[in-house]
PDB file of C-alpha atoms in Angstrom:
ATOM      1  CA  UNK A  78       0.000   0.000   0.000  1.00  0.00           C
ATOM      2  CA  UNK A  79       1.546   3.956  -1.477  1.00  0.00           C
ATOM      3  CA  UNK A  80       0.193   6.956   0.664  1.00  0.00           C
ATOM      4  CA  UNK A  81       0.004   9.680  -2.169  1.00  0.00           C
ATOM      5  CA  UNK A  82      -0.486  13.210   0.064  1.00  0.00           C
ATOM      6  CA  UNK A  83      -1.298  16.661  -1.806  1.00  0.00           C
ATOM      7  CA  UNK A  84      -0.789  19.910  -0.858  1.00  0.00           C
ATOM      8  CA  UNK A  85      -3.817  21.707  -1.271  1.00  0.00           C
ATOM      9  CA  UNK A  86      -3.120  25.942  -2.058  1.00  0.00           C
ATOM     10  CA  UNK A  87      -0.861  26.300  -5.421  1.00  0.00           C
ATOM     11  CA  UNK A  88      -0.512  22.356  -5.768  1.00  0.00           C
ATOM     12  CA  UNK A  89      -4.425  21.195  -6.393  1.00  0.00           C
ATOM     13  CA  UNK A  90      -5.944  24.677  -6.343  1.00  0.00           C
ATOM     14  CA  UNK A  91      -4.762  28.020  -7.973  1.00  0.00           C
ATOM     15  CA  UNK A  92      -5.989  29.777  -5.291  1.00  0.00           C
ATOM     16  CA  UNK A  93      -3.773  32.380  -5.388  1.00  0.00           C
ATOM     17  CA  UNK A  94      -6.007  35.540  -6.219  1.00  0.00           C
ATOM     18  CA  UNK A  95      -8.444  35.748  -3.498  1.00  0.00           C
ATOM     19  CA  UNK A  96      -5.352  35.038  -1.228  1.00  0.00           C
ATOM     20  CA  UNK A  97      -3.343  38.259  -2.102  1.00  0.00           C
ATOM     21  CA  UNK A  98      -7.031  39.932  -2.282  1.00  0.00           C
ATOM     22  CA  UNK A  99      -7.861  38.397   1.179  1.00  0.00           C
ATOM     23  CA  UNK A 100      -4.907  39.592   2.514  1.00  0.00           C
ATOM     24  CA  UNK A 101      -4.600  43.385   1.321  1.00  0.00           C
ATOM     25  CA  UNK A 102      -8.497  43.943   2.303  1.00  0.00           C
ATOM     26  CA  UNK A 103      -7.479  42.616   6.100  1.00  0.00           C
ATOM     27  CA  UNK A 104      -4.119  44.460   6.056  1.00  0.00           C
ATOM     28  CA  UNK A 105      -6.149  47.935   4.904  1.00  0.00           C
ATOM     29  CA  UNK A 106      -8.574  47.239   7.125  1.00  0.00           C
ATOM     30  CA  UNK A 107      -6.151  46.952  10.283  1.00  0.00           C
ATOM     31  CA  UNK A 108      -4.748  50.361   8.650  1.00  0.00           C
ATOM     32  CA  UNK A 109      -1.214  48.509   8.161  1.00  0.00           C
ATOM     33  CA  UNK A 110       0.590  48.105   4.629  1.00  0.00           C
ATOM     34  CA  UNK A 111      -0.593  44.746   2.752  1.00  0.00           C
ATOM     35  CA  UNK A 112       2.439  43.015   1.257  1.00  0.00           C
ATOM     36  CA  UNK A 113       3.483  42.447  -1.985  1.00  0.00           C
ATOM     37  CA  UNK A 114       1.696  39.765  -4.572  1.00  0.00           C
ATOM     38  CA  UNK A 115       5.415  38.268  -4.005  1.00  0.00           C
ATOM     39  CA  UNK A 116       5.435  38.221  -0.220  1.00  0.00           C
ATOM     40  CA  UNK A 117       1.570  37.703  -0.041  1.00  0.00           C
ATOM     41  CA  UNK A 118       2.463  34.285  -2.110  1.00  0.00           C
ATOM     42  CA  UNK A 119       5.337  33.138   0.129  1.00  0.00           C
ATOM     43  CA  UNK A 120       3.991  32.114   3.010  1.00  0.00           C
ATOM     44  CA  UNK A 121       1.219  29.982   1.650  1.00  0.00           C
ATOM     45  CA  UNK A 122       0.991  26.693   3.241  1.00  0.00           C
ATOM     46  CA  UNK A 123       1.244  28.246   6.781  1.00  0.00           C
ATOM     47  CA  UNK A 124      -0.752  28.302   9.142  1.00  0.00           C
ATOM     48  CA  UNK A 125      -3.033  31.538   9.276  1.00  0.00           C
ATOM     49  CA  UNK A 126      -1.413  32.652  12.318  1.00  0.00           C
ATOM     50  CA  UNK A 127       1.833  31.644  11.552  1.00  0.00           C
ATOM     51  CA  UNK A 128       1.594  33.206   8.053  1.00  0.00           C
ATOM     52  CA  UNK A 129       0.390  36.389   9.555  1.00  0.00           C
ATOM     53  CA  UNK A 130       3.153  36.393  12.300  1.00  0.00           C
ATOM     54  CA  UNK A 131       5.669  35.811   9.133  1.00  0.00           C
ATOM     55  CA  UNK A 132       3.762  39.030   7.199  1.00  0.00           C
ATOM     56  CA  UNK A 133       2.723  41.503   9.905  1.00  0.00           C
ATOM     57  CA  UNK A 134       5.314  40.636  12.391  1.00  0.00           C
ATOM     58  CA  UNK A 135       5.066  39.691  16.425  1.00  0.00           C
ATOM     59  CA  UNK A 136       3.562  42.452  17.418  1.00  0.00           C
ATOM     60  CA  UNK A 137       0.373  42.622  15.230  1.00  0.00           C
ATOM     61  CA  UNK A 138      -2.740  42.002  16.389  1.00  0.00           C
ATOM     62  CA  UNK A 139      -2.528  38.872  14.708  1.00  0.00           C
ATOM     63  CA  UNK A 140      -5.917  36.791  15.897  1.00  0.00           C
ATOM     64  CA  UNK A 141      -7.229  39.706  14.913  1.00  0.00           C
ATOM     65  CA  UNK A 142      -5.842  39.708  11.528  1.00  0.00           C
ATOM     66  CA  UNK A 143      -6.639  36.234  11.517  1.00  0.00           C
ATOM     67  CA  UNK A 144     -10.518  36.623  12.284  1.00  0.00           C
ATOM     68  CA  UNK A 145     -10.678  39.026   9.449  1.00  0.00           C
ATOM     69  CA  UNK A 146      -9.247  37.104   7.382  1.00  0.00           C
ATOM     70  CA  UNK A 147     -11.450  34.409   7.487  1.00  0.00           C
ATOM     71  CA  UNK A 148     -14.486  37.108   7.048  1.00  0.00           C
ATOM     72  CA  UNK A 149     -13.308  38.228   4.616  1.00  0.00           C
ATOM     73  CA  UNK A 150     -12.254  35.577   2.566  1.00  0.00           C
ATOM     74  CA  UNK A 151     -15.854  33.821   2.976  1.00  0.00           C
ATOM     75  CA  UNK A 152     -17.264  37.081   1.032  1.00  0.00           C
ATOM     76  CA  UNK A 153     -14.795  36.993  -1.668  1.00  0.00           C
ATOM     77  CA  UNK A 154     -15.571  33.527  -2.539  1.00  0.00           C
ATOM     78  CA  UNK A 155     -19.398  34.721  -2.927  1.00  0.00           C
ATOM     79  CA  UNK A 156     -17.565  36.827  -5.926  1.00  0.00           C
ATOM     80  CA  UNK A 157     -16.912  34.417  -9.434  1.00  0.00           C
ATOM     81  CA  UNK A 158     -14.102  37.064 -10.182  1.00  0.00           C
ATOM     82  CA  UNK A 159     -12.567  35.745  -7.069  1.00  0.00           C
ATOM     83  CA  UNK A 160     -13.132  31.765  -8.164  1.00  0.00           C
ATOM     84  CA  UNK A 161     -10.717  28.356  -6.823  1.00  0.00           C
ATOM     85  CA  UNK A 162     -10.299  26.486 -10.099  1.00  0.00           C
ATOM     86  CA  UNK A 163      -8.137  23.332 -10.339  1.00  0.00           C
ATOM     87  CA  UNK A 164      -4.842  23.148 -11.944  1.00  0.00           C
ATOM     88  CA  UNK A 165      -4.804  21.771 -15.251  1.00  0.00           C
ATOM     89  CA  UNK A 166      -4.860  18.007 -14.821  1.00  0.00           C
ATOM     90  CA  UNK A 167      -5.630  17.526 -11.205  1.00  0.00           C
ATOM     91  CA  UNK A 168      -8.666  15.941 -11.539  1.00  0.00           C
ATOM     92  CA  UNK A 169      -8.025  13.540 -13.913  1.00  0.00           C
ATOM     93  CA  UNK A 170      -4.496  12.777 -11.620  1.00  0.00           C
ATOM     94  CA  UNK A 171      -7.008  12.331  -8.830  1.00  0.00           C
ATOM     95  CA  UNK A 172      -9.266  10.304 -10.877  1.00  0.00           C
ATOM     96  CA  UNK A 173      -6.666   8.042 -11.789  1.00  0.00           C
ATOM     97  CA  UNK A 174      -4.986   7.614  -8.494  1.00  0.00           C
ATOM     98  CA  UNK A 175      -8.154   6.314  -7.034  1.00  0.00           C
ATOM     99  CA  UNK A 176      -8.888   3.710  -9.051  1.00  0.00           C
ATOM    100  CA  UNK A 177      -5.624   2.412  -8.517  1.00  0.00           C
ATOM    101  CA  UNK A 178      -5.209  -0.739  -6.730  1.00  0.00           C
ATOM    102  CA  UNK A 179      -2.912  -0.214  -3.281  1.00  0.00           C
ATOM    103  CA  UNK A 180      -3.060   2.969  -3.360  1.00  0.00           C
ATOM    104  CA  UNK A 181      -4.641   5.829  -0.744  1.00  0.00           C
ATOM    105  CA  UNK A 182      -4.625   8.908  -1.030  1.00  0.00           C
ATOM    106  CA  UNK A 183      -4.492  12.065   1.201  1.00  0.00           C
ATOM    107  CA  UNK A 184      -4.123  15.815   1.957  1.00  0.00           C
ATOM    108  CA  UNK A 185      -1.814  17.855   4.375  1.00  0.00           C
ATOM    109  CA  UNK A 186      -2.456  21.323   4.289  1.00  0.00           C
ATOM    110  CA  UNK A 187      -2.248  24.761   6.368  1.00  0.00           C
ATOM    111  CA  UNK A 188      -6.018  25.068   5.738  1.00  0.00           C
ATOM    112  CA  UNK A 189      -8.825  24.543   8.146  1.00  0.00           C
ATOM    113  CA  UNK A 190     -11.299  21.545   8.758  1.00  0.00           C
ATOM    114  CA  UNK A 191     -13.882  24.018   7.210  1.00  0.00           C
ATOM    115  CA  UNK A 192     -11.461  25.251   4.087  1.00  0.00           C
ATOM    116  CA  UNK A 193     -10.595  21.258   3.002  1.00  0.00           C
ATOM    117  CA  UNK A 194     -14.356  20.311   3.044  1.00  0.00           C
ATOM    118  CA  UNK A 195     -15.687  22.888   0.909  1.00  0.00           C
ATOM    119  CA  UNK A 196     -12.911  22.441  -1.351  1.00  0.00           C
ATOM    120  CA  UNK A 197     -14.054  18.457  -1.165  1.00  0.00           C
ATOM    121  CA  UNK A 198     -17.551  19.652  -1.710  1.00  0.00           C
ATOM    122  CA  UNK A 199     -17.033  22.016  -4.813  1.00  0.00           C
ATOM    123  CA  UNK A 200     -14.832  19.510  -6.852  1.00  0.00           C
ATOM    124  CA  UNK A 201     -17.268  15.619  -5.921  1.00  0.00           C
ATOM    125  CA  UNK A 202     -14.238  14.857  -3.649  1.00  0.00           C
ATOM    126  CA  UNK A 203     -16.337  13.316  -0.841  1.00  0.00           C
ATOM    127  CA  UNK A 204     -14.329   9.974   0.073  1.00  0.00           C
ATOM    128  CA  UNK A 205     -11.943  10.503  -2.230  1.00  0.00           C
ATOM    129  CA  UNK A 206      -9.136  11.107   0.198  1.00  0.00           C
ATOM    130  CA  UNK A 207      -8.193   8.575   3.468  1.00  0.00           C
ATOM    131  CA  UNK A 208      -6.672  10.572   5.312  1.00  0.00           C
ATOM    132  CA  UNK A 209      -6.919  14.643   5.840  1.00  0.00           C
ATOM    133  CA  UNK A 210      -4.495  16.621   8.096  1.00  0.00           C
ATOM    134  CA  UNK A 211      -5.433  20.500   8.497  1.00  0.00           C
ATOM    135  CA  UNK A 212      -4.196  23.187  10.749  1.00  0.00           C
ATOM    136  CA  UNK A 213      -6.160  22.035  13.095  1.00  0.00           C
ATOM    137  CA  UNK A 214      -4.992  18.521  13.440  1.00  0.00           C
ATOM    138  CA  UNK A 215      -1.056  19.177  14.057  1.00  0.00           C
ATOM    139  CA  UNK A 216       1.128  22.112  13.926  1.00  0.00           C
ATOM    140  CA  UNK A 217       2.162  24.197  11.351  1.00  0.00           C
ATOM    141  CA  UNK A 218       4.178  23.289   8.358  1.00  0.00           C
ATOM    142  CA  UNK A 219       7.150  22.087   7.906  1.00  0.00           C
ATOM    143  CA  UNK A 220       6.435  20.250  11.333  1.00  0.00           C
ATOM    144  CA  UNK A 221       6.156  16.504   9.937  1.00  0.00           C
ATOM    145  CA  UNK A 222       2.730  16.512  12.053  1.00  0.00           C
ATOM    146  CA  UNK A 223       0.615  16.458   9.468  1.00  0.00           C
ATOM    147  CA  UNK A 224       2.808  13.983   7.715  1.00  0.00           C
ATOM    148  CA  UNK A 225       3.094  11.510  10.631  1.00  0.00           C
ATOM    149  CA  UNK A 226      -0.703  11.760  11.334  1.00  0.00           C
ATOM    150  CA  UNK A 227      -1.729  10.576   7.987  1.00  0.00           C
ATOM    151  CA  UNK A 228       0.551   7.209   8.103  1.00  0.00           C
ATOM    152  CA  UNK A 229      -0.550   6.541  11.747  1.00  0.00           C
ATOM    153  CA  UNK A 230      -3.556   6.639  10.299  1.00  0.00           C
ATOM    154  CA  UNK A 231      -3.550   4.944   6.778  1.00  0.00           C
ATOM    155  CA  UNK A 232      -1.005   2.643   8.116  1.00  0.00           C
ATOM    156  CA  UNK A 233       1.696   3.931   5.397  1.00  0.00           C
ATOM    157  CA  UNK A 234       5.773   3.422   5.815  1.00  0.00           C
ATOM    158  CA  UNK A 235       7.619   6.676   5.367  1.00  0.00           C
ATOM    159  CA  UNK A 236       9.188   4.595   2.402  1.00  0.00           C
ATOM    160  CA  UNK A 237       5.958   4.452   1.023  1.00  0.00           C
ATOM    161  CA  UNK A 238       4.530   7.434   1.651  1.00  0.00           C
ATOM    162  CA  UNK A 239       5.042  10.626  -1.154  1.00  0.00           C
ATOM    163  CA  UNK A 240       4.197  14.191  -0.135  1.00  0.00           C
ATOM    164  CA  UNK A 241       3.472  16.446  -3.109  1.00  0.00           C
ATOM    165  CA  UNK A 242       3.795  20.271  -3.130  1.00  0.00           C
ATOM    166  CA  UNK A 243       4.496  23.564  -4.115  1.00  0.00           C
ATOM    167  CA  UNK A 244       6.145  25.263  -1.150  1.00  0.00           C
ATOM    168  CA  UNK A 245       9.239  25.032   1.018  1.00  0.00           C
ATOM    169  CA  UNK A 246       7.486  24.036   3.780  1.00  0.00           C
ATOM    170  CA  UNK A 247       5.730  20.958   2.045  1.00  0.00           C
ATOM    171  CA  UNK A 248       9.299  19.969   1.203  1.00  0.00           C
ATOM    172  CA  UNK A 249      10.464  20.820   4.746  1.00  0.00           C
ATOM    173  CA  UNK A 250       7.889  18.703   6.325  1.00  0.00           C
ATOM    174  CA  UNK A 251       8.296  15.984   4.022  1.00  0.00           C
ATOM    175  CA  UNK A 252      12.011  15.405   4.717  1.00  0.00           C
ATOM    176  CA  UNK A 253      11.038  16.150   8.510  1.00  0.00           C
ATOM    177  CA  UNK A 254       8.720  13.190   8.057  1.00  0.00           C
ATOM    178  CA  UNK A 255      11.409  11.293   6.374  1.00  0.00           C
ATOM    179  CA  UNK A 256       8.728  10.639   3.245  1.00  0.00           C
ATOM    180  CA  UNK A 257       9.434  11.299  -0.934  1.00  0.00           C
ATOM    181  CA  UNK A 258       9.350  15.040  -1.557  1.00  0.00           C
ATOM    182  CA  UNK A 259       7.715  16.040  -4.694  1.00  0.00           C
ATOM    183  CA  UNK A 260       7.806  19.769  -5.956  1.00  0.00           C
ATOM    184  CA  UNK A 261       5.139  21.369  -8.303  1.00  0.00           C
ATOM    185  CA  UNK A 262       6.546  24.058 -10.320  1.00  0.00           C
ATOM    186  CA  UNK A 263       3.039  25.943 -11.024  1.00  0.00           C
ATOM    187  CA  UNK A 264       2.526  26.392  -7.051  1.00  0.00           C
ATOM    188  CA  UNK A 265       3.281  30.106  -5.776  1.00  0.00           C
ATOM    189  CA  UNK A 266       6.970  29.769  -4.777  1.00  0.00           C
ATOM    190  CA  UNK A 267       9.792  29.639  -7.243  1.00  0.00           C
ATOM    191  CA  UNK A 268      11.490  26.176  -8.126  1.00  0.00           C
ATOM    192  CA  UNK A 269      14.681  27.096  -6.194  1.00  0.00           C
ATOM    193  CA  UNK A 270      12.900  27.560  -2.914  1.00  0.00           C
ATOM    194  CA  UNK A 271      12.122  24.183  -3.534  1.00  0.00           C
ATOM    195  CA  UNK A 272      15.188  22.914  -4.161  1.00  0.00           C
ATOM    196  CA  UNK A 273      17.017  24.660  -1.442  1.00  0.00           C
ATOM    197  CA  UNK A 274      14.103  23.007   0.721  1.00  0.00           C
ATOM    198  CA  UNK A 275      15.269  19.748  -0.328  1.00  0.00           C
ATOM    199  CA  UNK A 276      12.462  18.745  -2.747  1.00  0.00           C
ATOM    200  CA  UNK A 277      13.511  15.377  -4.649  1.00  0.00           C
ATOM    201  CA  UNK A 278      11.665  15.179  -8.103  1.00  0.00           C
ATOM    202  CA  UNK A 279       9.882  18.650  -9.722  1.00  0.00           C
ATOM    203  CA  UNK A 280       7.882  18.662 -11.959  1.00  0.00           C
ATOM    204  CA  UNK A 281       6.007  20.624 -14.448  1.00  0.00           C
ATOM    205  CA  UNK A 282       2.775  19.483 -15.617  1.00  0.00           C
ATOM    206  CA  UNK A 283       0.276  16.923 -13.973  1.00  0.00           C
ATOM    207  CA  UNK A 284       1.616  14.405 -16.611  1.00  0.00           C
ATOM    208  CA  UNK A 285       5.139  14.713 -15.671  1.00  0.00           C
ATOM    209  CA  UNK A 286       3.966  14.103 -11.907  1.00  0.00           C
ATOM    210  CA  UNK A 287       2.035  10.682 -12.912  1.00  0.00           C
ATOM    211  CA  UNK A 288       5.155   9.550 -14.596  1.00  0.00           C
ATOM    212  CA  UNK A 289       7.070   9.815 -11.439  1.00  0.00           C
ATOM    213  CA  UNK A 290       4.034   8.741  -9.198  1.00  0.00           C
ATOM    214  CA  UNK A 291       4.112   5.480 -11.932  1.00  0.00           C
ATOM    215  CA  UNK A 292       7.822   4.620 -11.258  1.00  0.00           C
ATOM    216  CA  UNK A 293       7.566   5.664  -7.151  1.00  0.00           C
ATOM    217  CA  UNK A 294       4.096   3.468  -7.205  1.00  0.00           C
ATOM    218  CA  UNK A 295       5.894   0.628  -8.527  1.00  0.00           C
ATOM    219  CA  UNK A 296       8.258  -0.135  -6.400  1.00  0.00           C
ATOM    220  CA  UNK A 297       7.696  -2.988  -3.670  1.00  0.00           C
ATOM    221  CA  UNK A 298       6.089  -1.712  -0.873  1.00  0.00           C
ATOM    222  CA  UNK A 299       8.233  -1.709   2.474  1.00  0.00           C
ATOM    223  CA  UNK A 300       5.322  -3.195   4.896  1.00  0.00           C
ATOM    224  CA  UNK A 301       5.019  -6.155   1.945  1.00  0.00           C
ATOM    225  CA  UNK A 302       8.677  -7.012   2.011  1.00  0.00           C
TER     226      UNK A 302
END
Protein backbone atom coordinates (compact mmCIF):
# COMPACT_ATOMS: atom_id res chain seq x y z
CA UNK A 1 0.00 0.00 0.00
CA UNK A 2 1.55 3.96 -1.48
CA UNK A 3 0.19 6.96 0.66
CA UNK A 4 0.00 9.68 -2.17
CA UNK A 5 -0.49 13.21 0.06
CA UNK A 6 -1.30 16.66 -1.81
CA UNK A 7 -0.79 19.91 -0.86
CA UNK A 8 -3.82 21.71 -1.27
CA UNK A 9 -3.12 25.94 -2.06
CA UNK A 10 -0.86 26.30 -5.42
CA UNK A 11 -0.51 22.36 -5.77
CA UNK A 12 -4.43 21.20 -6.39
CA UNK A 13 -5.94 24.68 -6.34
CA UNK A 14 -4.76 28.02 -7.97
CA UNK A 15 -5.99 29.78 -5.29
CA UNK A 16 -3.77 32.38 -5.39
CA UNK A 17 -6.01 35.54 -6.22
CA UNK A 18 -8.44 35.75 -3.50
CA UNK A 19 -5.35 35.04 -1.23
CA UNK A 20 -3.34 38.26 -2.10
CA UNK A 21 -7.03 39.93 -2.28
CA UNK A 22 -7.86 38.40 1.18
CA UNK A 23 -4.91 39.59 2.51
CA UNK A 24 -4.60 43.39 1.32
CA UNK A 25 -8.50 43.94 2.30
CA UNK A 26 -7.48 42.62 6.10
CA UNK A 27 -4.12 44.46 6.06
CA UNK A 28 -6.15 47.94 4.90
CA UNK A 29 -8.57 47.24 7.12
CA UNK A 30 -6.15 46.95 10.28
CA UNK A 31 -4.75 50.36 8.65
CA UNK A 32 -1.21 48.51 8.16
CA UNK A 33 0.59 48.10 4.63
CA UNK A 34 -0.59 44.75 2.75
CA UNK A 35 2.44 43.01 1.26
CA UNK A 36 3.48 42.45 -1.98
CA UNK A 37 1.70 39.76 -4.57
CA UNK A 38 5.41 38.27 -4.01
CA UNK A 39 5.44 38.22 -0.22
CA UNK A 40 1.57 37.70 -0.04
CA UNK A 41 2.46 34.28 -2.11
CA UNK A 42 5.34 33.14 0.13
CA UNK A 43 3.99 32.11 3.01
CA UNK A 44 1.22 29.98 1.65
CA UNK A 45 0.99 26.69 3.24
CA UNK A 46 1.24 28.25 6.78
CA UNK A 47 -0.75 28.30 9.14
CA UNK A 48 -3.03 31.54 9.28
CA UNK A 49 -1.41 32.65 12.32
CA UNK A 50 1.83 31.64 11.55
CA UNK A 51 1.59 33.21 8.05
CA UNK A 52 0.39 36.39 9.55
CA UNK A 53 3.15 36.39 12.30
CA UNK A 54 5.67 35.81 9.13
CA UNK A 55 3.76 39.03 7.20
CA UNK A 56 2.72 41.50 9.91
CA UNK A 57 5.31 40.64 12.39
CA UNK A 58 5.07 39.69 16.43
CA UNK A 59 3.56 42.45 17.42
CA UNK A 60 0.37 42.62 15.23
CA UNK A 61 -2.74 42.00 16.39
CA UNK A 62 -2.53 38.87 14.71
CA UNK A 63 -5.92 36.79 15.90
CA UNK A 64 -7.23 39.71 14.91
CA UNK A 65 -5.84 39.71 11.53
CA UNK A 66 -6.64 36.23 11.52
CA UNK A 67 -10.52 36.62 12.28
CA UNK A 68 -10.68 39.03 9.45
CA UNK A 69 -9.25 37.10 7.38
CA UNK A 70 -11.45 34.41 7.49
CA UNK A 71 -14.49 37.11 7.05
CA UNK A 72 -13.31 38.23 4.62
CA UNK A 73 -12.25 35.58 2.57
CA UNK A 74 -15.85 33.82 2.98
CA UNK A 75 -17.26 37.08 1.03
CA UNK A 76 -14.80 36.99 -1.67
CA UNK A 77 -15.57 33.53 -2.54
CA UNK A 78 -19.40 34.72 -2.93
CA UNK A 79 -17.57 36.83 -5.93
CA UNK A 80 -16.91 34.42 -9.43
CA UNK A 81 -14.10 37.06 -10.18
CA UNK A 82 -12.57 35.75 -7.07
CA UNK A 83 -13.13 31.77 -8.16
CA UNK A 84 -10.72 28.36 -6.82
CA UNK A 85 -10.30 26.49 -10.10
CA UNK A 86 -8.14 23.33 -10.34
CA UNK A 87 -4.84 23.15 -11.94
CA UNK A 88 -4.80 21.77 -15.25
CA UNK A 89 -4.86 18.01 -14.82
CA UNK A 90 -5.63 17.53 -11.21
CA UNK A 91 -8.67 15.94 -11.54
CA UNK A 92 -8.03 13.54 -13.91
CA UNK A 93 -4.50 12.78 -11.62
CA UNK A 94 -7.01 12.33 -8.83
CA UNK A 95 -9.27 10.30 -10.88
CA UNK A 96 -6.67 8.04 -11.79
CA UNK A 97 -4.99 7.61 -8.49
CA UNK A 98 -8.15 6.31 -7.03
CA UNK A 99 -8.89 3.71 -9.05
CA UNK A 100 -5.62 2.41 -8.52
CA UNK A 101 -5.21 -0.74 -6.73
CA UNK A 102 -2.91 -0.21 -3.28
CA UNK A 103 -3.06 2.97 -3.36
CA UNK A 104 -4.64 5.83 -0.74
CA UNK A 105 -4.63 8.91 -1.03
CA UNK A 106 -4.49 12.07 1.20
CA UNK A 107 -4.12 15.81 1.96
CA UNK A 108 -1.81 17.85 4.37
CA UNK A 109 -2.46 21.32 4.29
CA UNK A 110 -2.25 24.76 6.37
CA UNK A 111 -6.02 25.07 5.74
CA UNK A 112 -8.82 24.54 8.15
CA UNK A 113 -11.30 21.54 8.76
CA UNK A 114 -13.88 24.02 7.21
CA UNK A 115 -11.46 25.25 4.09
CA UNK A 116 -10.60 21.26 3.00
CA UNK A 117 -14.36 20.31 3.04
CA UNK A 118 -15.69 22.89 0.91
CA UNK A 119 -12.91 22.44 -1.35
CA UNK A 120 -14.05 18.46 -1.17
CA UNK A 121 -17.55 19.65 -1.71
CA UNK A 122 -17.03 22.02 -4.81
CA UNK A 123 -14.83 19.51 -6.85
CA UNK A 124 -17.27 15.62 -5.92
CA UNK A 125 -14.24 14.86 -3.65
CA UNK A 126 -16.34 13.32 -0.84
CA UNK A 127 -14.33 9.97 0.07
CA UNK A 128 -11.94 10.50 -2.23
CA UNK A 129 -9.14 11.11 0.20
CA UNK A 130 -8.19 8.57 3.47
CA UNK A 131 -6.67 10.57 5.31
CA UNK A 132 -6.92 14.64 5.84
CA UNK A 133 -4.50 16.62 8.10
CA UNK A 134 -5.43 20.50 8.50
CA UNK A 135 -4.20 23.19 10.75
CA UNK A 136 -6.16 22.04 13.09
CA UNK A 137 -4.99 18.52 13.44
CA UNK A 138 -1.06 19.18 14.06
CA UNK A 139 1.13 22.11 13.93
CA UNK A 140 2.16 24.20 11.35
CA UNK A 141 4.18 23.29 8.36
CA UNK A 142 7.15 22.09 7.91
CA UNK A 143 6.43 20.25 11.33
CA UNK A 144 6.16 16.50 9.94
CA UNK A 145 2.73 16.51 12.05
CA UNK A 146 0.61 16.46 9.47
CA UNK A 147 2.81 13.98 7.72
CA UNK A 148 3.09 11.51 10.63
CA UNK A 149 -0.70 11.76 11.33
CA UNK A 150 -1.73 10.58 7.99
CA UNK A 151 0.55 7.21 8.10
CA UNK A 152 -0.55 6.54 11.75
CA UNK A 153 -3.56 6.64 10.30
CA UNK A 154 -3.55 4.94 6.78
CA UNK A 155 -1.00 2.64 8.12
CA UNK A 156 1.70 3.93 5.40
CA UNK A 157 5.77 3.42 5.82
CA UNK A 158 7.62 6.68 5.37
CA UNK A 159 9.19 4.59 2.40
CA UNK A 160 5.96 4.45 1.02
CA UNK A 161 4.53 7.43 1.65
CA UNK A 162 5.04 10.63 -1.15
CA UNK A 163 4.20 14.19 -0.13
CA UNK A 164 3.47 16.45 -3.11
CA UNK A 165 3.79 20.27 -3.13
CA UNK A 166 4.50 23.56 -4.12
CA UNK A 167 6.15 25.26 -1.15
CA UNK A 168 9.24 25.03 1.02
CA UNK A 169 7.49 24.04 3.78
CA UNK A 170 5.73 20.96 2.04
CA UNK A 171 9.30 19.97 1.20
CA UNK A 172 10.46 20.82 4.75
CA UNK A 173 7.89 18.70 6.32
CA UNK A 174 8.30 15.98 4.02
CA UNK A 175 12.01 15.40 4.72
CA UNK A 176 11.04 16.15 8.51
CA UNK A 177 8.72 13.19 8.06
CA UNK A 178 11.41 11.29 6.37
CA UNK A 179 8.73 10.64 3.25
CA UNK A 180 9.43 11.30 -0.93
CA UNK A 181 9.35 15.04 -1.56
CA UNK A 182 7.72 16.04 -4.69
CA UNK A 183 7.81 19.77 -5.96
CA UNK A 184 5.14 21.37 -8.30
CA UNK A 185 6.55 24.06 -10.32
CA UNK A 186 3.04 25.94 -11.02
CA UNK A 187 2.53 26.39 -7.05
CA UNK A 188 3.28 30.11 -5.78
CA UNK A 189 6.97 29.77 -4.78
CA UNK A 190 9.79 29.64 -7.24
CA UNK A 191 11.49 26.18 -8.13
CA UNK A 192 14.68 27.10 -6.19
CA UNK A 193 12.90 27.56 -2.91
CA UNK A 194 12.12 24.18 -3.53
CA UNK A 195 15.19 22.91 -4.16
CA UNK A 196 17.02 24.66 -1.44
CA UNK A 197 14.10 23.01 0.72
CA UNK A 198 15.27 19.75 -0.33
CA UNK A 199 12.46 18.75 -2.75
CA UNK A 200 13.51 15.38 -4.65
CA UNK A 201 11.66 15.18 -8.10
CA UNK A 202 9.88 18.65 -9.72
CA UNK A 203 7.88 18.66 -11.96
CA UNK A 204 6.01 20.62 -14.45
CA UNK A 205 2.77 19.48 -15.62
CA UNK A 206 0.28 16.92 -13.97
CA UNK A 207 1.62 14.40 -16.61
CA UNK A 208 5.14 14.71 -15.67
CA UNK A 209 3.97 14.10 -11.91
CA UNK A 210 2.03 10.68 -12.91
CA UNK A 211 5.16 9.55 -14.60
CA UNK A 212 7.07 9.82 -11.44
CA UNK A 213 4.03 8.74 -9.20
CA UNK A 214 4.11 5.48 -11.93
CA UNK A 215 7.82 4.62 -11.26
CA UNK A 216 7.57 5.66 -7.15
CA UNK A 217 4.10 3.47 -7.20
CA UNK A 218 5.89 0.63 -8.53
CA UNK A 219 8.26 -0.13 -6.40
CA UNK A 220 7.70 -2.99 -3.67
CA UNK A 221 6.09 -1.71 -0.87
CA UNK A 222 8.23 -1.71 2.47
CA UNK A 223 5.32 -3.20 4.90
CA UNK A 224 5.02 -6.15 1.95
CA UNK A 225 8.68 -7.01 2.01
Amino acid sequence: MKLVLFDVDGTLVDSQNIIVAAQRMTFEAHGLKPPSREKALSIVGLSLAEAFMVLAGPKAPIESLVAAYREVSATLRKDPAHAEPLFPGAAECIERLRRREGVRLGIATGNTRRGVARLLDSFGWQGVFDTIQTADDAPSKPHPGMILNAMAATGAAPDDTVMIGDSSFDMGMARAAGVLPVGVSWGFQPVAALTEAGAGPIVHSYAELEAVLQEFLDRPSQISA
